[in-house]
mmCIF file of C-alpha atoms and ligand atoms in Angstrom:
data_model
loop_
_atom_site.group_PDB
_atom_site.id
_atom_site.type_symbol
_atom_site.label_atom_id
_atom_site.label_comp_id
_atom_site.label_asym_id
_atom_site.label_seq_id
_atom_site.Cartn_x
_atom_site.Cartn_y
_atom_site.Cartn_z
ATOM 1 C CA UNK A 1 20.140 -0.962 -19.377
ATOM 2 C CA UNK A 2 22.227 0.763 -17.112
ATOM 3 C CA UNK A 3 23.640 -1.370 -14.613
ATOM 4 C CA UNK A 4 24.602 1.374 -10.409
ATOM 5 C CA UNK A 5 26.928 -0.229 -7.378
ATOM 6 C CA UNK A 6 26.995 0.954 -5.286
ATOM 7 C CA UNK A 7 23.147 2.589 -5.073
ATOM 8 C CA UNK A 8 22.302 4.657 -1.962
ATOM 9 C CA UNK A 9 17.876 4.545 -1.565
ATOM 10 C CA UNK A 10 17.687 6.549 0.983
ATOM 11 C CA UNK A 11 14.862 8.625 -1.381
ATOM 12 C CA UNK A 12 14.038 5.387 -2.784
ATOM 13 C CA UNK A 13 11.780 4.475 0.822
ATOM 14 C CA UNK A 14 9.568 6.998 2.132
ATOM 15 C CA UNK A 15 11.434 5.846 5.539
ATOM 16 C CA UNK A 16 13.880 8.104 4.191
ATOM 17 C CA UNK A 17 16.377 4.773 6.036
ATOM 18 C CA UNK A 18 19.861 5.104 4.658
ATOM 19 C CA UNK A 19 20.049 1.683 3.399
ATOM 20 C CA UNK A 20 22.768 1.330 -0.409
ATOM 21 C CA UNK A 21 21.952 -1.178 -3.058
ATOM 22 C CA UNK A 22 25.066 -3.338 -4.183
ATOM 23 C CA UNK A 23 23.057 -2.992 -7.883
ATOM 24 C CA UNK A 24 20.756 -0.812 -8.892
ATOM 25 C CA UNK A 25 18.834 -0.707 -12.286
ATOM 26 C CA UNK A 26 15.445 0.783 -13.260
ATOM 27 C CA UNK A 27 14.066 -0.951 -16.240
ATOM 28 C CA UNK A 28 11.130 0.101 -18.801
ATOM 29 C CA UNK A 29 10.166 -3.142 -20.329
ATOM 30 C CA UNK A 30 9.251 -7.066 -20.396
ATOM 31 C CA UNK A 31 12.893 -7.547 -22.039
ATOM 32 C CA UNK A 32 15.003 -5.299 -19.479
ATOM 33 C CA UNK A 33 13.722 -7.351 -17.096
ATOM 34 C CA UNK A 34 14.586 -10.653 -18.538
ATOM 35 C CA UNK A 35 17.688 -8.748 -19.497
ATOM 36 C CA UNK A 36 17.845 -8.123 -15.832
ATOM 37 C CA UNK A 37 17.183 -11.531 -14.528
ATOM 38 C CA UNK A 38 19.052 -12.918 -16.956
ATOM 39 C CA UNK A 39 22.449 -10.679 -14.832
ATOM 40 C CA UNK A 40 21.112 -11.146 -11.030
ATOM 41 C CA UNK A 41 20.823 -15.303 -12.035
ATOM 42 C CA UNK A 42 24.548 -15.470 -13.872
ATOM 43 C CA UNK A 43 25.973 -13.272 -10.178
ATOM 44 C CA UNK A 44 23.910 -15.218 -8.847
ATOM 45 C CA UNK A 45 22.360 -12.052 -6.883
ATOM 46 C CA UNK A 46 19.475 -11.891 -5.240
ATOM 47 C CA UNK A 47 16.485 -9.545 -6.769
ATOM 48 C CA UNK A 48 14.308 -7.078 -5.058
ATOM 49 C CA UNK A 49 11.721 -4.682 -6.503
ATOM 50 C CA UNK A 50 11.046 -1.880 -5.621
ATOM 51 C CA UNK A 51 8.235 0.109 -6.353
ATOM 52 C CA UNK A 52 8.208 3.923 -4.678
ATOM 53 C CA UNK A 53 9.035 2.834 -1.742
ATOM 54 C CA UNK A 54 5.856 3.712 -0.089
ATOM 55 C CA UNK A 55 5.420 0.942 1.885
ATOM 56 C CA UNK A 56 9.142 -1.033 2.894
ATOM 57 C CA UNK A 57 10.747 -0.817 6.061
ATOM 58 C CA UNK A 58 15.036 -1.065 4.318
ATOM 59 C CA UNK A 59 16.510 -2.582 7.602
ATOM 60 C CA UNK A 60 20.241 -2.788 6.209
ATOM 61 C CA UNK A 61 21.785 -2.609 2.790
ATOM 62 C CA UNK A 62 21.348 -5.085 -0.266
ATOM 63 C CA UNK A 63 23.602 -7.804 -1.089
ATOM 64 C CA UNK A 64 21.625 -8.108 -4.769
ATOM 65 C CA UNK A 65 20.651 -6.067 -7.289
ATOM 66 C CA UNK A 66 17.733 -3.398 -6.601
ATOM 67 C CA UNK A 67 15.333 -3.385 -9.608
ATOM 68 C CA UNK A 68 12.685 -0.008 -10.291
ATOM 69 C CA UNK A 69 10.262 -0.276 -13.265
ATOM 70 C CA UNK A 70 10.513 2.923 -14.165
ATOM 71 C CA UNK A 71 7.283 2.044 -17.698
ATOM 72 C CA UNK A 72 4.487 4.860 -16.786
ATOM 73 C CA UNK A 73 1.736 5.172 -18.943
ATOM 74 C CA UNK A 74 -0.894 4.480 -20.313
ATOM 75 C CA UNK A 75 -3.607 3.635 -22.472
ATOM 76 C CA UNK A 76 -7.122 2.355 -22.837
ATOM 77 C CA UNK A 77 -7.404 -0.536 -24.825
ATOM 78 C CA UNK A 78 -10.899 -1.686 -24.659
ATOM 79 C CA UNK A 79 -14.696 0.349 -23.868
ATOM 80 C CA UNK A 80 -18.006 -0.909 -24.050
ATOM 81 C CA UNK A 81 -21.256 1.569 -23.987
ATOM 82 C CA UNK A 82 -20.695 1.975 -19.621
ATOM 83 C CA UNK A 83 -16.239 0.935 -18.931
ATOM 84 C CA UNK A 84 -13.062 1.512 -20.160
ATOM 85 C CA UNK A 85 -10.346 -0.598 -19.685
ATOM 86 C CA UNK A 86 -6.692 1.215 -18.913
ATOM 87 C CA UNK A 87 -3.886 -0.840 -19.518
ATOM 88 C CA UNK A 88 -0.877 1.450 -17.407
ATOM 89 C CA UNK A 89 2.942 0.926 -16.776
ATOM 90 C CA UNK A 90 4.235 -0.435 -13.010
ATOM 91 C CA UNK A 91 5.919 2.470 -12.849
ATOM 92 C CA UNK A 92 3.251 4.984 -13.597
ATOM 93 C CA UNK A 93 2.235 7.105 -9.791
ATOM 94 C CA UNK A 94 -0.622 6.397 -8.735
ATOM 95 C CA UNK A 95 -2.031 9.810 -7.658
ATOM 96 C CA UNK A 96 -1.015 11.412 -11.326
ATOM 97 C CA UNK A 97 -3.099 7.686 -13.033
ATOM 98 C CA UNK A 98 -6.101 8.600 -10.364
ATOM 99 C CA UNK A 99 -6.335 12.671 -11.165
ATOM 100 C CA UNK A 100 -6.293 11.620 -15.357
ATOM 101 C CA UNK A 101 -8.426 8.719 -14.327
ATOM 102 C CA UNK A 102 -11.157 11.699 -13.674
ATOM 103 C CA UNK A 103 -10.322 14.221 -16.205
ATOM 104 C CA UNK A 104 -11.240 11.995 -18.877
ATOM 105 C CA UNK A 105 -14.873 10.854 -16.509
ATOM 106 C CA UNK A 106 -13.184 7.175 -16.035
ATOM 107 C CA UNK A 107 -14.281 6.496 -12.623
ATOM 108 C CA UNK A 108 -13.700 3.840 -9.801
ATOM 109 C CA UNK A 109 -10.233 5.252 -8.874
ATOM 110 C CA UNK A 110 -11.433 8.286 -6.237
ATOM 111 C CA UNK A 111 -11.322 6.577 -2.783
ATOM 112 C CA UNK A 112 -8.403 5.567 -3.995
ATOM 113 C CA UNK A 113 -6.891 9.050 -4.465
ATOM 114 C CA UNK A 114 -3.719 10.030 -2.849
ATOM 115 C CA UNK A 115 -2.118 6.724 -2.611
ATOM 116 C CA UNK A 116 1.428 6.440 -1.926
ATOM 117 C CA UNK A 117 2.996 4.582 -4.136
ATOM 118 C CA UNK A 118 3.665 3.246 -8.032
ATOM 119 C CA UNK A 119 0.856 1.499 -9.916
ATOM 120 C CA UNK A 120 2.889 -1.874 -9.783
ATOM 121 C CA UNK A 121 2.578 -2.448 -6.502
ATOM 122 C CA UNK A 122 -1.072 -1.229 -6.296
ATOM 123 C CA UNK A 123 -1.521 -5.210 -6.675
ATOM 124 C CA UNK A 124 0.782 -6.854 -3.968
ATOM 125 C CA UNK A 125 -0.852 -5.010 -0.921
ATOM 126 C CA UNK A 126 -4.274 -5.053 -3.245
ATOM 127 C CA UNK A 127 -4.502 -1.127 -2.005
ATOM 128 C CA UNK A 128 -8.224 -0.224 -0.377
ATOM 129 C CA UNK A 129 -9.310 2.159 1.221
ATOM 130 C CA UNK A 130 -11.924 4.674 2.000
ATOM 131 C CA UNK A 131 -14.283 1.745 1.109
ATOM 132 C CA UNK A 132 -13.120 0.202 -1.716
ATOM 133 C CA UNK A 133 -10.426 -2.051 -2.624
ATOM 134 C CA UNK A 134 -8.030 -2.422 -6.560
ATOM 135 C CA UNK A 135 -9.464 -5.292 -6.385
ATOM 136 C CA UNK A 136 -12.443 -3.883 -7.361
ATOM 137 C CA UNK A 137 -11.823 -2.839 -10.962
ATOM 138 C CA UNK A 138 -9.020 -4.707 -10.673
ATOM 139 C CA UNK A 139 -9.299 -6.298 -14.687
ATOM 140 C CA UNK A 140 -5.608 -8.946 -15.090
ATOM 141 C CA UNK A 141 -1.951 -7.322 -14.490
ATOM 142 C CA UNK A 142 1.075 -8.535 -17.312
ATOM 143 C CA UNK A 143 4.236 -9.861 -15.347
ATOM 144 C CA UNK A 144 7.117 -11.425 -15.923
ATOM 145 C CA UNK A 145 7.725 -14.467 -14.056
ATOM 146 C CA UNK A 146 11.340 -15.628 -12.512
ATOM 147 C CA UNK A 147 10.582 -19.082 -12.233
ATOM 148 C CA UNK A 148 8.834 -19.358 -16.109
ATOM 149 C CA UNK A 149 11.261 -16.899 -16.935
ATOM 150 C CA UNK A 150 8.865 -15.498 -19.506
ATOM 151 C CA UNK A 151 5.797 -12.755 -19.645
ATOM 152 C CA UNK A 152 2.814 -14.336 -17.668
ATOM 153 C CA UNK A 153 -1.013 -12.725 -17.174
ATOM 154 C CA UNK A 154 -2.794 -12.965 -14.466
ATOM 155 C CA UNK A 155 -6.507 -12.390 -14.031
ATOM 156 C CA UNK A 156 -8.426 -11.689 -10.514
ATOM 157 C CA UNK A 157 -8.952 -15.004 -8.970
ATOM 158 C CA UNK A 158 -5.369 -15.662 -10.080
ATOM 159 C CA UNK A 159 -4.117 -12.499 -7.755
ATOM 160 C CA UNK A 160 -5.538 -13.512 -4.811
ATOM 161 C CA UNK A 161 -6.650 -10.589 -3.834
ATOM 162 C CA UNK A 162 -8.144 -10.354 0.130
ATOM 163 C CA UNK A 163 -7.742 -7.696 2.934
ATOM 164 C CA UNK A 164 -3.727 -6.049 2.254
ATOM 165 C CA UNK A 165 -3.662 -9.280 0.817
ATOM 166 C CA UNK A 166 -2.229 -10.828 -2.247
ATOM 167 C CA UNK A 167 -0.722 -14.181 -4.205
ATOM 168 C CA UNK A 168 2.464 -11.443 -4.360
ATOM 169 C CA UNK A 169 2.592 -11.052 -0.361
ATOM 170 C CA UNK A 170 1.620 -14.694 0.070
ATOM 171 C CA UNK A 171 2.649 -17.846 -1.887
ATOM 172 C CA UNK A 172 3.987 -15.978 -5.125
ATOM 173 C CA UNK A 173 6.628 -13.721 -3.154
ATOM 174 C CA UNK A 174 9.571 -12.739 -5.084
ATOM 175 C CA UNK A 175 7.671 -14.805 -8.274
ATOM 176 C CA UNK A 176 6.070 -12.016 -9.808
ATOM 177 C CA UNK A 177 7.137 -8.394 -11.601
ATOM 178 C CA UNK A 178 4.632 -6.842 -12.619
ATOM 179 C CA UNK A 179 5.262 -4.311 -15.832
ATOM 180 C CA UNK A 180 2.157 -3.821 -16.724
ATOM 181 C CA UNK A 181 -1.795 -3.655 -15.269
ATOM 182 C CA UNK A 182 -4.934 -3.376 -16.421
ATOM 183 C CA UNK A 183 -8.297 -1.548 -14.837
ATOM 184 C CA UNK A 184 -11.428 -1.594 -16.046
ATOM 185 C CA UNK A 185 -13.099 1.761 -14.510
ATOM 186 C CA UNK A 186 -16.677 2.800 -15.762
ATOM 187 C CA UNK A 187 -17.538 5.935 -17.144
ATOM 188 C CA UNK A 188 -21.272 6.321 -16.016
ATOM 189 C CA UNK A 189 -20.184 8.936 -12.482
ATOM 190 C CA UNK A 190 -21.335 7.062 -9.586
ATOM 191 C CA UNK A 191 -19.898 8.330 -6.554
ATOM 192 C CA UNK A 192 -18.988 5.134 -4.118
ATOM 193 C CA UNK A 193 -20.620 7.156 -0.471
ATOM 194 C CA UNK A 194 -21.026 3.846 2.011
ATOM 195 C CA UNK A 195 -17.878 5.161 3.948
ATOM 196 C CA UNK A 196 -19.142 6.828 6.640
ATOM 197 C CA UNK A 197 -16.521 9.512 7.157
ATOM 198 C CA UNK A 198 -16.827 10.504 3.219
ATOM 199 C CA UNK A 199 -20.740 11.652 3.010
ATOM 200 C CA UNK A 200 -20.194 13.368 6.935
ATOM 201 C CA UNK A 201 -18.200 14.836 5.029
ATOM 202 C CA UNK A 202 -19.584 15.848 2.267
ATOM 203 C CA UNK A 203 -23.278 16.583 4.481
ATOM 204 C CA UNK A 204 -21.312 19.120 6.293
ATOM 205 C CA UNK A 205 -19.844 20.876 3.318
ATOM 206 C CA UNK A 206 -22.311 20.775 1.680
ATOM 207 C CA UNK A 207 -21.329 19.096 -1.547
ATOM 208 C CA UNK A 208 -23.455 17.694 -3.955
ATOM 209 C CA UNK A 209 -22.274 13.446 -4.350
ATOM 210 C CA UNK A 210 -19.997 13.067 -7.118
ATOM 211 C CA UNK A 211 -16.679 11.086 -8.311
ATOM 212 C CA UNK A 212 -14.785 14.726 -8.663
ATOM 213 C CA UNK A 213 -16.503 15.723 -4.765
ATOM 214 C CA UNK A 214 -15.337 12.326 -3.552
ATOM 215 C CA UNK A 215 -11.837 13.005 -4.745
ATOM 216 C CA UNK A 216 -11.409 15.873 -2.949
ATOM 217 C CA UNK A 217 -12.767 14.620 0.418
ATOM 218 C CA UNK A 218 -10.736 11.840 0.067
ATOM 219 C CA UNK A 219 -7.661 13.886 -0.251
ATOM 220 C CA UNK A 220 -8.772 15.495 2.287
ATOM 221 C CA UNK A 221 -9.159 13.387 4.951
ATOM 222 C CA UNK A 222 -6.173 12.189 4.058
ATOM 223 C CA UNK A 223 -3.859 15.448 4.542
ATOM 224 C CA UNK A 224 -5.860 15.255 8.121
ATOM 225 C CA UNK A 225 -4.681 12.862 9.610
ATOM 226 C CA UNK A 226 -1.635 10.995 7.025
ATOM 227 C CA UNK A 227 1.623 12.738 7.140
ATOM 228 C CA UNK A 228 3.219 14.105 3.478
ATOM 229 C CA UNK A 229 5.779 11.056 3.491
ATOM 230 C CA UNK A 230 8.061 14.289 1.165
ATOM 231 C CA UNK A 231 8.059 15.753 4.842
ATOM 232 C CA UNK A 232 7.794 13.060 8.009
ATOM 233 C CA UNK A 233 8.715 9.570 7.046
ATOM 234 C CA UNK A 234 6.762 7.540 6.500
ATOM 235 C CA UNK A 235 5.013 3.584 5.360
ATOM 236 C CA UNK A 236 0.648 5.023 5.356
ATOM 237 C CA UNK A 237 -0.779 2.675 7.845
ATOM 238 C CA UNK A 238 2.223 0.697 9.868
ATOM 239 C CA UNK A 239 -0.044 -1.763 11.880
ATOM 240 C CA UNK A 240 -3.627 -3.696 9.445
ATOM 241 C CA UNK A 241 -6.256 -3.584 11.079
ATOM 242 C CA UNK A 242 -6.734 -6.878 12.585
ATOM 243 C CA UNK A 243 -9.349 -9.903 12.389
ATOM 244 C CA UNK A 244 -10.507 -11.670 15.382
ATOM 245 C CA UNK A 245 -13.938 -14.325 15.192
ATOM 246 C CA UNK A 246 -16.988 -12.359 17.623
ATOM 247 C CA UNK A 247 -16.760 -14.402 20.482
ATOM 248 C CA UNK A 248 -13.583 -12.430 21.272
ATOM 249 C CA UNK A 249 -14.920 -9.482 20.066
ATOM 250 C CA UNK A 250 -18.092 -9.381 22.344
ATOM 251 C CA UNK A 251 -15.571 -10.040 25.289
ATOM 252 C CA UNK A 252 -13.814 -7.215 24.468
ATOM 253 C CA UNK A 253 -16.811 -4.953 24.336
ATOM 254 C CA UNK A 254 -17.611 -5.530 27.938
ATOM 255 C CA UNK A 255 -14.879 -4.908 29.057
ATOM 256 C CA UNK A 256 -13.721 -1.549 26.810
ATOM 257 C CA UNK A 257 -17.535 -0.692 25.660
ATOM 258 C CA UNK A 258 -15.195 2.208 23.211
ATOM 259 C CA UNK A 259 -14.205 -1.092 21.423
ATOM 260 C CA UNK A 260 -13.593 0.147 17.545
ATOM 261 C CA UNK A 261 -14.880 -2.192 15.435
ATOM 262 C CA UNK A 262 -16.394 -3.509 11.756
ATOM 263 C CA UNK A 263 -18.921 -6.618 10.948
ATOM 264 C CA UNK A 264 -16.893 -8.455 8.452
ATOM 265 C CA UNK A 265 -18.070 -12.478 7.100
ATOM 266 C CA UNK A 266 -18.970 -14.991 8.008
ATOM 267 C CA UNK A 267 -18.065 -14.396 12.421
ATOM 268 C CA UNK A 268 -15.852 -12.199 12.458
ATOM 269 C CA UNK A 269 -15.737 -8.886 13.552
ATOM 270 C CA UNK A 270 -12.037 -6.469 11.895
ATOM 271 C CA UNK A 271 -11.049 -3.110 14.818
ATOM 272 C CA UNK A 272 -9.506 -0.166 14.720
ATOM 273 C CA UNK A 273 -5.968 -1.202 15.728
ATOM 274 C CA UNK A 274 -5.378 2.700 15.749
ATOM 275 C CA UNK A 275 -8.357 2.635 18.510
ATOM 276 C CA UNK A 276 -5.785 -0.287 19.885
ATOM 277 C CA UNK A 277 -3.001 1.569 20.050
ATOM 278 C CA UNK A 278 -4.399 5.016 20.907
ATOM 279 C CA UNK A 279 -5.611 3.209 24.592
ATOM 280 C CA UNK A 280 -2.515 1.871 25.343
ATOM 281 C CA UNK A 281 -1.179 5.577 24.782
ATOM 282 C CA UNK A 282 1.153 5.249 22.422
ATOM 283 C CA UNK A 283 -0.407 8.621 20.114
ATOM 284 C CA UNK A 284 1.757 11.309 18.826
ATOM 285 C CA UNK A 285 4.852 9.543 21.211
ATOM 286 C CA UNK A 286 8.463 10.106 20.495
ATOM 287 C CA UNK A 287 11.234 8.487 20.710
ATOM 288 C CA UNK A 288 14.984 9.125 19.805
ATOM 289 C CA UNK A 289 14.221 10.002 16.194
ATOM 290 C CA UNK A 290 10.889 8.027 16.131
ATOM 291 C CA UNK A 291 7.485 7.754 17.340
ATOM 292 C CA UNK A 292 3.564 7.778 16.565
ATOM 293 C CA UNK A 293 2.084 9.858 14.797
ATOM 294 C CA UNK A 294 0.349 12.599 16.294
ATOM 295 C CA UNK A 295 -3.471 12.711 14.040
ATOM 296 C CA UNK A 296 -3.390 8.722 13.244
ATOM 297 C CA UNK A 297 -2.132 6.185 15.746
ATOM 298 C CA UNK A 298 -1.696 3.052 13.045
ATOM 299 C CA UNK A 299 1.195 5.314 11.230
ATOM 300 C CA UNK A 300 4.368 5.507 12.599
ATOM 301 C CA UNK A 301 6.867 7.528 11.717
ATOM 302 C CA UNK A 302 10.822 8.993 11.389
ATOM 303 C CA UNK A 303 12.097 12.045 12.474
ATOM 304 C CA UNK A 304 14.754 11.666 9.581
ATOM 305 C CA UNK A 305 17.495 11.328 11.845
ATOM 306 C CA UNK A 306 15.991 7.189 12.547
ATOM 307 C CA UNK A 307 16.327 4.628 12.014
ATOM 308 C CA UNK A 308 14.725 1.284 11.688
ATOM 309 C CA UNK A 309 15.857 -0.270 13.915
ATOM 310 C CA UNK A 310 14.871 1.654 16.422
ATOM 311 C CA UNK A 311 11.581 1.714 14.287
ATOM 312 C CA UNK A 312 10.758 -1.692 14.446
ATOM 313 C CA UNK A 313 11.576 -1.580 18.602
ATOM 314 C CA UNK A 314 9.124 1.064 19.074
ATOM 315 C CA UNK A 315 6.398 -1.623 16.722
ATOM 316 C CA UNK A 316 7.420 -4.282 18.659
ATOM 317 C CA UNK A 317 6.500 -2.274 22.364
ATOM 318 C CA UNK A 318 3.405 -1.284 20.365
ATOM 319 C CA UNK A 319 2.479 -4.852 19.750
ATOM 320 C CA UNK A 320 3.723 -6.456 23.081
ATOM 321 C CA UNK A 321 1.359 -3.937 25.075
ATOM 322 C CA UNK A 322 -1.729 -3.914 22.155
ATOM 323 C CA UNK A 323 -1.784 -7.586 22.742
ATOM 324 C CA UNK A 324 -0.663 -7.633 26.390
ATOM 325 C CA UNK A 325 -4.335 -4.808 27.090
ATOM 326 C CA UNK A 326 -6.000 -6.600 24.263
ATOM 327 C CA UNK A 327 -4.947 -9.739 23.026
ATOM 328 C CA UNK A 328 -4.969 -9.210 20.009
ATOM 329 C CA UNK A 329 -1.660 -9.523 17.553
ATOM 330 C CA UNK A 330 -0.794 -6.804 14.570
ATOM 331 C CA UNK A 331 0.476 -7.765 11.786
ATOM 332 C CA UNK A 332 2.966 -5.635 10.049
ATOM 333 C CA UNK A 333 1.417 -4.318 7.103
ATOM 334 C CA UNK A 334 5.301 -2.536 5.639
ATOM 335 C CA UNK A 335 7.897 -5.400 3.978
ATOM 336 C CA UNK A 336 11.121 -5.583 5.269
ATOM 337 C CA UNK A 337 14.310 -6.228 3.375
ATOM 338 C CA UNK A 338 16.339 -7.510 2.769
ATOM 339 C CA UNK A 339 13.727 -10.309 4.500
HETATM 340 N N1 EPU B 1 -8.682 5.949 14.809
HETATM 341 C C1 EPU B 1 -7.951 6.684 16.527
HETATM 342 N N2 EPU B 1 -7.218 6.256 17.122
HETATM 343 C C2 EPU B 1 -6.372 6.924 15.370
HETATM 344 C C3 EPU B 1 -6.401 5.946 14.365
HETATM 345 C C4 EPU B 1 -8.005 5.770 13.815
HETATM 346 O O1 EPU B 1 -9.496 5.764 18.401
HETATM 347 O O2 EPU B 1 -5.091 7.502 16.201
HETATM 348 C C5 EPU B 1 -9.824 4.951 14.873
HETATM 349 C C6 EPU B 1 -11.504 5.345 14.701
HETATM 350 O O3 EPU B 1 -12.966 5.459 15.879
HETATM 351 C C7 EPU B 1 -10.954 5.973 13.412
HETATM 352 C C8 EPU B 1 -11.335 4.411 12.975
HETATM 353 O O4 EPU B 1 -10.089 3.885 13.818
HETATM 354 O O5 EPU B 1 -12.918 6.388 13.024
HETATM 355 C C9 EPU B 1 -10.233 4.183 11.928
HETATM 356 O O6 EPU B 1 -9.575 5.057 11.312
HETATM 357 P P1 EPU B 1 -9.544 5.665 10.270
HETATM 358 O O7 EPU B 1 -10.207 6.302 8.968
HETATM 359 O O8 EPU B 1 -8.128 6.180 9.777
HETATM 360 O O9 EPU B 1 -9.113 4.323 9.038
HETATM 361 P P2 EPU B 1 -7.793 2.896 9.305
HETATM 362 O O10 EPU B 1 -8.467 1.595 9.813
HETATM 363 O O11 EPU B 1 -6.805 3.775 10.910
HETATM 364 C C10 EPU B 1 -7.710 2.281 7.111
HETATM 365 C C11 EPU B 1 -6.518 1.904 6.257
HETATM 366 C C12 EPU B 1 -5.811 2.628 5.637
HETATM 367 C C13 EPU B 1 -7.233 4.057 4.644
HETATM 368 C C14 EPU B 1 -8.238 4.047 5.681
HETATM 369 C C15 EPU B 1 -10.014 4.295 4.922
HETATM 370 C C16 EPU B 1 -5.405 -0.184 6.877
HETATM 371 C C17 EPU B 1 -4.588 -1.085 7.547
HETATM 372 N N3 EPU B 1 -5.581 1.345 6.932
HETATM 373 O O12 EPU B 1 -7.065 2.659 8.020
HETATM 374 O O13 EPU B 1 -5.021 2.485 4.535
HETATM 375 O O14 EPU B 1 -6.877 5.498 3.925
HETATM 376 O O15 EPU B 1 -8.242 2.711 6.815
HETATM 377 O O16 EPU B 1 -9.796 3.655 4.100
HETATM 378 O O17 EPU B 1 -6.927 -0.891 6.342
HETATM 379 C C18 EPU B 1 -2.997 2.354 4.390
HETATM 380 O O18 EPU B 1 -2.797 1.024 4.081
HETATM 381 O O19 EPU B 1 -1.643 3.263 4.794
HETATM 382 C C19 EPU B 1 -3.768 3.196 4.691
HETATM 383 C C20 EPU B 1 -3.789 4.721 5.198
#
């Protein structure tokens, strides 16, 4: 295990912001994670865990140790007649996992095709797209508990998954370092086409409803709307879709008949934040080196030379205008470091 000093993180965050880590280490096992923990304790340093940096905003240099999990790899650890359980290293690239599973005939991840980032980061915000969330296929995970200094196993209930939420973003923030994730997938080739846009696109292209065709359509939809982070810096959706009570939603619908809203449980509705932002005139707006994506108003981008400061200032203006016009508060999705 080699601890590097004054390490540039520019390549390790998909916004491409320049920030340096006082110390940086890539680890490949729980034992190495524990060793890194001893290092930060000994030197009284903060610890920051980074996956592929696809959901973070590095707003400044990191005065502590940045730890990256480098353990990739997938093993089958259980199976029965209709399912298989996989144990996956936290450093495994997510989309490569999706492709591997499809090739093996393990189904359930197709709708989550092409999501950037690592497997270890997936539970943190309970990644979700096109009608599926990680929690739907999640079995358990193994993590180093930084309070107890030991490896623990957490099951689905322990992880407190919600929409773009989990224990790891909430009460357990900073406490766990996820080393392996276990998923249970189906061996029955059933496609999940409940999300309207997928069914529409399959129909339009005359494709059969198979896990493969769903993956293909999801990749195509994502490529058409979302900028490729290797070309234009971004972190996918910049804000969560806000959830408001139905009373507020009805009042908004009266005033704005085009409002895009989806029913949620227990008297709530989820609004399309992209629609709210577009209505405020932000879609495609560029300010200095940052801007709002032309195809998807929910995605903020760094055109190259932008800074986190510029981006956060733009985000603040967007939030204010949405709040003034619709009385809705947008919550940021990526995490800002240092926190
Ligand atoms: N819309 C607009 N203008 C825009 C963007 C969207 O009017 O500029 C409206 C349209 O009516 C559109 C609707 O919003 O039909 C929904 O848009 P889209 O299908 O693009 O989905 P989203 O709600 O904006 C969410 C996730 C995405 C995920 C897609 C597909 C969040 C915060 N984002 O976006 O996740 O890929 O659904 O399921 O929930 C991510 O988290 O980084 C991400 C990309």
